[in-house]
Amino acid sequence: MRILHTSDWHLGRAFHRVNLLGAQAEFIGHLVTTVREREVDAVVVSGDVYDRAVPPLAAIELFDTALHRLADLGVPTVMISGNHDSARRLGVGAGLIGRAGIHLRTDPSAAGTPVVLRDAHGDVAFYGLPYLEPALVKDEFGVDKAGHETVLGAAMDRVRADLATRARGTRSVVLAHAFVTGGQASDSERDITVGGVAAVPAGVFDGVDYAALGHLHGCQTITERVRYSGSPLAYSFSEADHRKSMWLIDLDADGAVTAERVDCPVPRPLARLRGTLDDLLADPELTRHEDAWIEATLTDAVRPADPMARLTERFPHTLSLVFAPERAPDDPQVSYARRLAGRSDQQIAQDFVAHVRGAGPDENEAAVLREAFDAVRADDAVREVAR
């Protein structure tokens, strides 16, 4: 069976105020063409179809177009909701849509109920595990501790239990939206840390032939059977070096996996430039970036006059301008943002405690801070679902 694995469409998302709807529509067209020309048997979309719980109308219309085009091909599609989606909204009409061969899996309670497709070698069971927010699904899975590894492990127990009841030789594919240990993150993924831990081990997917992952925006291989497709478009400058693609997976009669990357259309390349303004304007090596979307970091000791206007004369698609004068880290003039760069909310809070009272929090106090951050994040998730 030939499977096209994609994820993280984030329909409706902009890139530094640049509307990407046209580029997203071009990707949908590319996906449909790939399905037809490469004789794909099934498409899997591993979450974050939309960029937010209540997407703009134009994004919904593009999704509707995508569904119709996929259904017209007669190729089954399995989709799950991600942490950016409203599972309840995405799942509306799933029963009817399923009759057209588009299978939306947004209900955690159905984790052990697969979409079963057949090829010349028998059945392939596709299990859709929507994004599992630990605080919201721990009761469904009967776990005491609300953690990503715990709830995802319980969901996979249901998958393995169902698979054990099926005919010998039944192959299996799991769709999941999670942060798996070994994956490389970028700046554009929403933090899903719970209890100070976001990642789950790849071993949680043992027992299935292929795990089609979503959430991380870089295409990457965790193991031969556990892969991220990544997002089809770049959504932050931290993805400037990404090669945007989908996985074309061939699952043979014995469940062995062969994988090929299929590149996605690039609306405009990205470049991150750093140096003084005069250097950036004069360096002949930067000519190749003149048509790219630009993030420019200026290292001038004194902020130059009209930097954006001067930059856009050479780089007309400059979208982000950052000032980072070359100073020692302990220089009092180093910006607050630079001092906090790369630090988690938990670390910032602990630093604040140390600053106020002269000593950082002890183990119990750090646990209270973690619980507070987890509670706020879980409450945000509940509010999004209820919107």
Short mmCIF file of C-alpha atoms in Angstrom, two decimals:
data_model
loop_
_atom_site.label_atom_id
_atom_site.label_comp_id
_atom_site.label_asym_id
_atom_site.label_seq_id
_atom_site.Cartn_x
_atom_site.Cartn_y
_atom_site.Cartn_z
CA MET A 1 0.00 0.00 0.00
CA ARG A 2 1.33 3.41 -0.95
CA ILE A 3 0.64 6.11 1.65
CA LEU A 4 1.20 9.86 1.40
CA HIS A 5 2.00 11.27 4.84
CA THR A 6 1.56 15.00 5.50
CA SER A 7 0.68 17.19 8.48
CA ASP A 8 0.65 20.68 9.97
CA TRP A 9 -1.08 22.53 7.13
CA HIS A 10 -1.99 25.39 9.52
CA LEU A 11 -4.57 26.73 7.07
CA GLY A 12 -5.20 30.40 7.76
CA ARG A 13 -1.77 31.16 9.16
CA ALA A 14 0.19 34.19 7.96
CA PHE A 15 3.97 34.62 7.80
CA HIS A 16 4.97 37.92 9.43
CA ARG A 17 1.69 39.47 8.17
CA VAL A 18 2.13 37.98 4.67
CA ASN A 19 -1.07 36.14 3.68
CA LEU A 20 -0.14 32.54 2.84
CA LEU A 21 -3.55 31.38 1.64
CA GLY A 22 -2.42 31.37 -1.99
CA ALA A 23 0.67 29.32 -1.13
CA GLN A 24 -1.45 26.92 0.92
CA ALA A 25 -3.84 26.51 -2.03
CA GLU A 26 -0.84 25.77 -4.26
CA PHE A 27 0.27 23.10 -1.80
CA ILE A 28 -3.19 21.49 -1.85
CA GLY A 29 -3.00 21.38 -5.65
CA HIS A 30 0.47 19.83 -5.43
CA LEU A 31 -0.78 17.21 -2.97
CA VAL A 32 -3.68 16.25 -5.23
CA THR A 33 -1.35 16.02 -8.24
CA THR A 34 1.06 13.83 -6.25
CA VAL A 35 -1.75 11.50 -5.20
CA ARG A 36 -2.84 11.09 -8.81
CA GLU A 37 0.55 10.87 -10.51
CA ARG A 38 2.27 8.67 -7.91
CA GLU A 39 -0.72 6.31 -7.64
CA VAL A 40 -1.19 6.84 -3.91
CA ASP A 41 -3.56 4.43 -2.16
CA ALA A 42 -4.20 6.47 1.01
CA VAL A 43 -3.47 9.95 2.36
CA VAL A 44 -2.82 10.61 6.06
CA VAL A 45 -2.88 14.10 7.61
CA SER A 46 -1.44 14.06 11.13
CA GLY A 47 -3.05 17.10 12.72
CA ASP A 48 -2.98 20.90 12.79
CA VAL A 49 -5.15 21.16 9.71
CA TYR A 50 -6.03 24.69 10.83
CA ASP A 51 -3.87 27.22 12.62
CA ARG A 52 -6.38 28.03 15.32
CA ALA A 53 -9.52 26.70 16.92
CA VAL A 54 -11.77 29.21 15.13
CA PRO A 55 -10.21 29.58 11.68
CA PRO A 56 -11.07 32.38 9.23
CA LEU A 57 -13.69 31.69 6.60
CA ALA A 58 -11.14 31.66 3.77
CA ALA A 59 -9.23 28.85 5.52
CA ILE A 60 -12.43 26.83 5.97
CA GLU A 61 -13.25 27.28 2.28
CA LEU A 62 -9.77 26.05 1.31
CA PHE A 63 -10.19 23.01 3.55
CA ASP A 64 -13.57 22.32 1.94
CA THR A 65 -11.93 22.52 -1.49
CA ALA A 66 -9.21 20.12 -0.37
CA LEU A 67 -11.79 17.60 0.86
CA HIS A 68 -13.73 17.73 -2.41
CA ARG A 69 -10.59 17.31 -4.51
CA LEU A 70 -9.38 14.36 -2.46
CA ALA A 71 -12.82 12.74 -2.52
CA ASP A 72 -13.01 13.19 -6.29
CA LEU A 73 -9.82 11.12 -6.65
CA GLY A 74 -11.46 8.20 -4.87
CA VAL A 75 -8.39 7.81 -2.64
CA PRO A 76 -9.19 7.33 1.08
CA THR A 77 -7.89 10.03 3.42
CA VAL A 78 -7.45 9.78 7.21
CA MET A 79 -7.07 13.01 9.23
CA ILE A 80 -6.64 13.72 12.92
CA SER A 81 -6.95 16.95 14.88
CA GLY A 82 -3.82 18.60 16.28
CA ASN A 83 -3.18 20.91 19.21
CA HIS A 84 -4.02 23.98 17.08
CA ASP A 85 -7.34 22.54 15.89
CA SER A 86 -10.67 22.50 17.68
CA ALA A 87 -11.30 18.76 17.68
CA ARG A 88 -15.03 19.23 18.05
CA ARG A 89 -15.27 21.70 15.17
CA LEU A 90 -13.04 19.68 12.87
CA GLY A 91 -15.05 16.55 13.64
CA VAL A 92 -18.46 18.01 12.77
CA GLY A 93 -20.03 15.94 10.01
CA ALA A 94 -17.35 13.24 10.26
CA GLY A 95 -19.89 10.47 9.73
CA LEU A 96 -21.22 11.93 6.51
CA ILE A 97 -17.79 12.98 5.26
CA GLY A 98 -16.56 9.45 5.92
CA ARG A 99 -18.99 8.15 3.28
CA ALA A 100 -16.92 10.08 0.74
CA GLY A 101 -13.74 8.35 1.91
CA ILE A 102 -12.50 11.22 4.11
CA HIS A 103 -12.11 9.85 7.63
CA LEU A 104 -11.83 12.49 10.39
CA ARG A 105 -10.55 11.13 13.69
CA THR A 106 -10.98 13.75 16.41
CA ASP A 107 -12.48 11.76 19.33
CA PRO A 108 -9.92 10.29 21.77
CA SER A 109 -12.38 7.58 22.80
CA ALA A 110 -12.16 6.09 19.29
CA ALA A 111 -8.38 5.61 19.46
CA GLY A 112 -8.76 1.84 19.21
CA THR A 113 -11.23 1.91 16.32
CA PRO A 114 -9.36 1.93 13.01
CA VAL A 115 -10.19 2.81 9.45
CA VAL A 116 -9.55 -0.49 7.66
CA LEU A 117 -8.41 -0.33 4.04
CA ARG A 118 -7.49 -3.24 1.77
CA ASP A 119 -4.87 -3.83 -0.87
CA ALA A 120 -3.77 -6.92 -2.77
CA HIS A 121 -2.06 -8.29 0.36
CA GLY A 122 -4.92 -7.84 2.84
CA ASP A 123 -6.02 -5.33 5.46
CA VAL A 124 -4.23 -2.22 6.66
CA ALA A 125 -5.66 -0.73 9.87
CA PHE A 126 -5.26 3.05 10.26
CA TYR A 127 -5.58 4.26 13.87
CA GLY A 128 -6.11 7.99 14.34
CA LEU A 129 -4.94 9.39 17.67
CA PRO A 130 -5.93 13.06 17.79
CA TYR A 131 -3.81 15.40 19.90
CA LEU A 132 -4.26 14.17 23.47
CA GLU A 133 -4.21 17.07 25.93
CA PRO A 134 -3.31 15.18 29.13
CA ALA A 135 -5.47 17.21 31.50
CA LEU A 136 -8.54 16.70 29.30
CA VAL A 137 -8.21 12.98 28.45
CA LYS A 138 -6.70 11.36 31.54
CA ASP A 139 -10.13 10.23 32.76
CA GLU A 140 -11.01 8.79 29.34
CA PHE A 141 -7.89 6.63 29.45
CA GLY A 142 -8.09 5.87 33.17
CA VAL A 143 -4.64 7.16 34.08
CA ASP A 144 -3.73 8.77 37.39
CA LYS A 145 -0.99 11.06 36.14
CA ALA A 146 -1.74 13.61 33.42
CA GLY A 147 1.34 13.38 31.22
CA HIS A 148 1.93 13.03 27.49
CA GLU A 149 3.70 9.69 27.76
CA THR A 150 1.01 8.29 30.06
CA VAL A 151 -2.03 9.17 27.95
CA LEU A 152 -0.37 8.37 24.64
CA GLY A 153 0.79 5.04 26.06
CA ALA A 154 -2.77 4.26 27.18
CA ALA A 155 -4.11 5.14 23.72
CA MET A 156 -1.51 2.88 22.11
CA ASP A 157 -2.52 0.06 24.46
CA ARG A 158 -5.99 0.30 22.91
CA VAL A 159 -4.46 0.23 19.45
CA ARG A 160 -2.43 -2.90 20.21
CA ALA A 161 -5.42 -4.57 21.88
CA ASP A 162 -7.59 -4.02 18.81
CA LEU A 163 -4.81 -5.11 16.46
CA ALA A 164 -4.46 -8.37 18.41
CA THR A 165 -8.08 -9.26 17.53
CA ARG A 166 -7.56 -8.87 13.79
CA ALA A 167 -6.54 -11.40 11.19
CA ARG A 168 -2.95 -12.52 11.21
CA GLY A 169 -0.89 -10.39 8.82
CA THR A 170 -3.01 -7.25 9.26
CA ARG A 171 -0.67 -4.30 8.84
CA SER A 172 -1.04 -1.12 10.88
CA VAL A 173 -0.51 2.63 10.65
CA VAL A 174 -0.92 5.09 13.54
CA LEU A 175 -1.46 8.82 13.11
CA ALA A 176 -0.39 10.84 16.16
CA HIS A 177 0.24 14.47 17.03
CA ALA A 178 2.98 14.66 19.66
CA PHE A 179 6.54 15.66 20.49
CA VAL A 180 8.62 12.47 20.27
CA THR A 181 12.08 12.25 21.83
CA GLY A 182 14.77 12.89 19.24
CA GLY A 183 12.68 15.32 17.21
CA GLN A 184 14.02 18.80 16.42
CA ALA A 185 11.65 21.66 17.22
CA SER A 186 11.36 25.11 15.62
CA ASP A 187 10.03 28.45 16.85
CA SER A 188 6.62 28.05 15.22
CA GLU A 189 5.27 25.09 17.21
CA ARG A 190 3.07 25.79 20.20
CA ASP A 191 4.56 24.59 23.50
CA ILE A 192 2.82 21.45 24.82
CA THR A 193 4.99 20.95 27.91
CA VAL A 194 3.26 19.30 30.88
CA GLY A 195 4.99 18.92 34.22
CA GLY A 196 8.20 20.18 32.65
CA VAL A 197 8.11 17.36 30.08
CA ALA A 198 6.92 17.58 26.46
CA ALA A 199 8.54 14.61 24.74
CA VAL A 200 7.48 10.98 24.68
CA PRO A 201 9.79 8.09 23.70
CA ALA A 202 9.49 6.59 20.21
CA GLY A 203 9.03 3.19 21.85
CA VAL A 204 5.46 4.13 22.74
CA PHE A 205 4.63 3.24 19.10
CA ASP A 206 6.09 -0.28 19.27
CA GLY A 207 3.87 -2.90 17.68
CA VAL A 208 2.70 -0.96 14.63
CA ASP A 209 4.23 -0.90 11.18
CA TYR A 210 4.31 2.87 10.70
CA ALA A 211 3.73 5.92 12.91
CA ALA A 212 2.82 9.04 10.89
CA LEU A 213 3.58 11.94 13.20
CA GLY A 214 2.57 15.58 13.23
CA HIS A 215 3.43 18.62 15.41
CA LEU A 216 7.09 19.30 14.62
CA HIS A 217 7.51 21.39 11.47
CA GLY A 218 10.73 19.82 10.19
CA CYS A 219 10.55 16.64 8.12
CA GLN A 220 12.54 14.08 10.09
CA THR A 221 13.08 10.40 10.74
CA ILE A 222 12.97 9.29 14.37
CA THR A 223 13.24 5.61 13.40
CA GLU A 224 12.56 3.87 10.10
CA ARG A 225 8.97 3.33 11.26
CA VAL A 226 8.42 6.61 13.13
CA ARG A 227 8.58 9.80 11.07
CA TYR A 228 7.47 13.44 10.97
CA SER A 229 6.38 14.81 7.61
CA GLY A 230 6.80 18.39 8.83
CA SER A 231 4.74 21.36 7.66
CA PRO A 232 4.39 21.94 3.91
CA LEU A 233 5.33 25.62 4.31
CA ALA A 234 7.72 27.52 6.57
CA TYR A 235 5.92 29.35 9.36
CA SER A 236 8.90 30.98 11.10
CA PHE A 237 12.42 32.04 10.17
CA SER A 238 13.71 29.21 12.36
CA GLU A 239 12.59 26.96 9.46
CA ALA A 240 14.82 28.74 6.93
CA ASP A 241 16.97 25.64 6.47
CA HIS A 242 14.08 23.17 6.26
CA ARG A 243 13.43 21.20 3.12
CA LYS A 244 9.64 21.15 3.04
CA SER A 245 8.26 17.83 1.89
CA MET A 246 5.86 14.92 2.41
CA TRP A 247 6.65 11.25 2.95
CA LEU A 248 5.67 8.74 0.30
CA ILE A 249 5.52 5.47 2.23
CA ASP A 250 5.34 2.03 0.62
CA LEU A 251 4.09 -0.65 3.01
CA ASP A 252 4.81 -4.10 1.60
CA ALA A 253 2.99 -7.37 2.21
CA ASP A 254 5.01 -8.03 5.38
CA GLY A 255 4.74 -4.49 6.75
CA ALA A 256 8.24 -3.39 5.76
CA VAL A 257 8.55 0.36 5.13
CA THR A 258 10.16 2.11 2.17
CA ALA A 259 10.16 5.92 2.37
CA GLU A 260 10.69 8.67 -0.21
CA ARG A 261 10.54 12.43 0.29
CA VAL A 262 8.34 14.42 -2.08
CA ASP A 263 9.24 18.12 -2.10
CA CYS A 264 6.57 20.80 -1.63
CA PRO A 265 6.33 24.06 -3.62
CA VAL A 266 8.29 26.95 -2.09
CA PRO A 267 6.47 30.29 -2.47
CA ARG A 268 9.62 32.26 -1.65
CA PRO A 269 12.93 31.20 -0.03
CA LEU A 270 13.81 32.39 3.48
CA ALA A 271 17.10 33.91 4.62
CA ARG A 272 18.42 35.04 8.00
CA LEU A 273 21.07 37.74 7.62
CA ARG A 274 23.27 39.13 10.37
CA GLY A 275 25.76 41.98 10.42
CA THR A 276 26.02 45.75 10.42
CA LEU A 277 23.64 47.58 8.12
CA ASP A 278 26.46 48.79 5.87
CA ASP A 279 27.82 45.26 5.53
CA LEU A 280 24.43 43.82 4.62
CA LEU A 281 23.90 46.50 1.99
CA ALA A 282 27.34 46.05 0.43
CA ASP A 283 28.16 42.34 0.67
CA PRO A 284 28.12 40.83 -2.86
CA GLU A 285 27.67 37.34 -1.37
CA LEU A 286 24.14 38.30 -0.34
CA THR A 287 22.95 38.96 -3.90
CA ARG A 288 21.40 35.46 -4.00
CA HIS A 289 19.04 36.48 -1.16
CA GLU A 290 17.64 39.62 -2.78
CA ASP A 291 14.38 37.91 -3.73
CA ALA A 292 13.97 36.04 -0.44
CA TRP A 293 11.88 36.79 2.63
CA ILE A 294 14.45 38.28 4.99
CA GLU A 295 15.02 38.35 8.73
CA ALA A 296 17.82 40.86 9.29
CA THR A 297 19.68 41.08 12.59
CA LEU A 298 21.65 44.31 12.82
CA THR A 299 24.76 44.27 15.01
CA ASP A 300 25.57 48.00 14.78
CA ALA A 301 26.72 49.42 18.12
CA VAL A 302 24.33 52.37 17.56
CA ARG A 303 20.98 51.91 15.89
CA PRO A 304 21.33 53.29 12.34
CA ALA A 305 18.89 55.74 10.79
CA ASP A 306 16.01 54.40 8.67
CA PRO A 307 17.25 50.80 8.72
CA MET A 308 14.12 49.18 7.27
CA ALA A 309 13.80 51.66 4.42
CA ARG A 310 17.47 51.20 3.52
CA LEU A 311 17.30 47.41 3.75
CA THR A 312 14.22 47.13 1.55
CA GLU A 313 16.01 49.03 -1.21
CA ARG A 314 18.23 45.98 -1.64
CA PHE A 315 16.03 43.30 -0.05
CA PRO A 316 12.44 44.32 -0.92
CA HIS A 317 10.94 41.36 0.94
CA THR A 318 12.44 42.10 4.34
CA LEU A 319 9.85 41.08 6.93
CA SER A 320 11.67 41.08 10.26
CA LEU A 321 14.24 43.48 11.68
CA VAL A 322 16.09 42.65 14.90
CA PHE A 323 18.63 44.82 16.72
CA ALA A 324 21.37 42.88 18.51
CA PRO A 325 24.48 45.03 19.10
CA GLU A 326 27.54 42.93 19.80
CA ARG A 327 27.86 43.18 23.57
CA ALA A 328 28.97 40.89 26.36
CA PRO A 329 26.07 38.90 27.91
CA ASP A 330 26.52 40.67 31.25
CA ASP A 331 26.47 44.14 29.70
CA PRO A 332 23.58 46.05 31.37
CA GLN A 333 22.51 47.33 27.96
CA VAL A 334 21.78 43.81 26.64
CA SER A 335 18.05 43.78 25.95
CA TYR A 336 15.58 42.00 28.18
CA ALA A 337 14.40 39.93 25.20
CA ARG A 338 17.95 38.71 24.51
CA ARG A 339 18.46 37.79 28.15
CA LEU A 340 15.30 35.67 28.06
CA ALA A 341 15.94 34.07 24.66
CA GLY A 342 15.73 30.29 24.80
CA ARG A 343 14.45 30.18 28.40
CA SER A 344 11.20 28.49 29.35
CA ASP A 345 8.42 30.10 31.39
CA GLN A 346 9.44 27.86 34.29
CA GLN A 347 13.07 29.03 34.13
CA ILE A 348 12.06 32.68 33.92
CA ALA A 349 9.79 32.32 36.96
CA GLN A 350 12.53 30.59 38.94
CA ASP A 351 14.99 33.34 38.00
CA PHE A 352 12.48 35.91 39.24
CA VAL A 353 12.20 34.13 42.60
CA ALA A 354 15.98 34.10 42.89
CA HIS A 355 16.17 37.81 42.00
CA VAL A 356 13.54 38.81 44.59
CA ARG A 357 14.74 36.85 47.58
CA GLY A 358 18.35 36.03 46.74
CA ALA A 359 17.86 32.26 46.38
CA GLY A 360 15.99 30.16 43.85
CA PRO A 361 12.99 27.95 44.64
CA ASP A 362 13.53 24.60 46.33
CA GLU A 363 12.23 21.34 44.83
CA ASN A 364 8.73 21.70 46.30
CA GLU A 365 8.40 25.32 45.21
CA ALA A 366 9.58 24.45 41.69
CA ALA A 367 6.89 21.77 41.57
CA VAL A 368 4.25 24.34 42.57
CA LEU A 369 5.39 26.62 39.74
CA ARG A 370 5.20 23.73 37.25
CA GLU A 371 1.69 22.87 38.40
CA ALA A 372 0.64 26.50 38.04
CA PHE A 373 1.95 26.76 34.48
CA ASP A 374 0.36 23.41 33.59
CA ALA A 375 -2.98 24.53 35.03
CA VAL A 376 -2.96 27.76 33.03
CA ARG A 377 -2.04 25.94 29.82
CA ALA A 378 -4.74 23.29 30.39
CA ASP A 379 -7.28 26.04 31.11
CA ASP A 380 -6.33 27.72 27.82
CA ALA A 381 -6.91 24.40 26.03
CA VAL A 382 -10.33 24.02 27.66
CA ARG A 383 -11.30 27.55 26.65
CA GLU A 384 -10.26 26.92 23.05
CA VAL A 385 -12.32 23.74 22.90
CA ALA A 386 -15.34 25.59 24.30
CA ARG A 387 -15.12 28.50 21.85
#
